[in-house]
XYZ file of C-alpha atoms in Angstrom:
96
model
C 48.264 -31.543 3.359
C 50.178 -34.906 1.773
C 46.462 -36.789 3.050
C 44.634 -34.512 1.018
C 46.562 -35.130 -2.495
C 44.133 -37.385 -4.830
C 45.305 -39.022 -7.952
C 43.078 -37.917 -11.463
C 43.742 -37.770 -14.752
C 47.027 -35.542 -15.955
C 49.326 -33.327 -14.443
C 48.892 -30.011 -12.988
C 52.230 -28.406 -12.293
C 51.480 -25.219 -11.291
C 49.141 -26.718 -8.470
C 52.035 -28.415 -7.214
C 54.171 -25.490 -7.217
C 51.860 -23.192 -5.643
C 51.188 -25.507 -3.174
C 54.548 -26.174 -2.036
C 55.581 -22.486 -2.886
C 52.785 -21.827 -0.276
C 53.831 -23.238 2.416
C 57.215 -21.773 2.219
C 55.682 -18.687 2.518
C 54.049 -19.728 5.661
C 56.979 -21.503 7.340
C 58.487 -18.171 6.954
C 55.656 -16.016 8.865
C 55.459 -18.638 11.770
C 57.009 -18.685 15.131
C 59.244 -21.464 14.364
C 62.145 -20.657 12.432
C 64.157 -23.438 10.161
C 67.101 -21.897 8.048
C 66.766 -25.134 5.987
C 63.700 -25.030 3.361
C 63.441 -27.282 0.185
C 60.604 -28.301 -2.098
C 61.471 -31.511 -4.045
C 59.778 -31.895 -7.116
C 58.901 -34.790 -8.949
C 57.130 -34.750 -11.790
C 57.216 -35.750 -15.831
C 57.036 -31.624 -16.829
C 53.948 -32.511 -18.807
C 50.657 -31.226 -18.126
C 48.622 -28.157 -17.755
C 50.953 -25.572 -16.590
C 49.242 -22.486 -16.541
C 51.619 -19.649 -17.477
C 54.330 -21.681 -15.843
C 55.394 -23.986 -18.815
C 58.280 -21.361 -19.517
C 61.205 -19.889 -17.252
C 59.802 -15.913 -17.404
C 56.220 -17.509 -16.091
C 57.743 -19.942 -13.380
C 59.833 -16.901 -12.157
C 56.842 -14.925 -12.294
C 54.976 -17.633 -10.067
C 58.164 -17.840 -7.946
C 57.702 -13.517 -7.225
C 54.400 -13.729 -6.737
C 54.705 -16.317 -3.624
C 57.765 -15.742 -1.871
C 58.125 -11.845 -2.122
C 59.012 -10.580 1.195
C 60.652 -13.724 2.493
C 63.391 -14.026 3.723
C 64.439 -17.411 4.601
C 66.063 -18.750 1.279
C 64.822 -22.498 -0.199
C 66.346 -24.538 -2.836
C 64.012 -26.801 -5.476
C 64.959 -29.711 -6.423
C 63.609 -31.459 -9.528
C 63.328 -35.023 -10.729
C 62.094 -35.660 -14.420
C 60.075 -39.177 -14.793
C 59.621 -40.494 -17.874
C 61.695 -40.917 -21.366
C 59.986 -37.879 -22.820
C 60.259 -35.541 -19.474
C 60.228 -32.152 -20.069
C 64.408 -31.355 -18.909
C 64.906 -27.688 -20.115
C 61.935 -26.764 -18.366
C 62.736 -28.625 -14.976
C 66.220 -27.540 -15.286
C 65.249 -23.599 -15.629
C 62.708 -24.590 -12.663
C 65.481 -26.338 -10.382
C 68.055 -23.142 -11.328
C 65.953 -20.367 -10.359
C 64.816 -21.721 -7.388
């Protein structure tokens, strides 16, 4: 997966998220079982966001890709940049 990221031109958070959000959901339908799961985030909170850019639509995302799991994760989140969006990596970083 990490050899198929390609830099372009803005952010897409909600790529990211799924992404990652994805493959928790498929660490936790394989054979091999980890009780330790964690998606660490970097990222300036800027960007096209699609639904996500408040706390009700990252939750939503979050519900729509782990329902049914039951191995828990933690997200971490790291804000670059001296305008980084914080509230909204905070709520992100909280929930999950």
């Amino acid at each position: 997966m990490i050899d198929s990221l390609e830099s372009g031109h803005g952010t897409d958070i909600s790529k990211g998220l799924i992404l990652a959000l994805g493959q928790i959901n498929n660490r936790a339908h394989s054979r091999v079982k980890n009780n330790v799961a964690s998606i660490i985030f970097f990222t300036d909170g800027h960007g096209k966001m699609q639904g996500i850019d408040t706390v009700a639509g990252f939750e939503s995302l979050l519900k729509a890709y782990t329902d049914g799991i039951q191995s828990s994760f933690s997200i971490s989140t790291f804000g670059f940049g001296s305008d980084h969006n914080a509230n909204l990596l905070r709520s992100i970083a909280e929930l999950g």
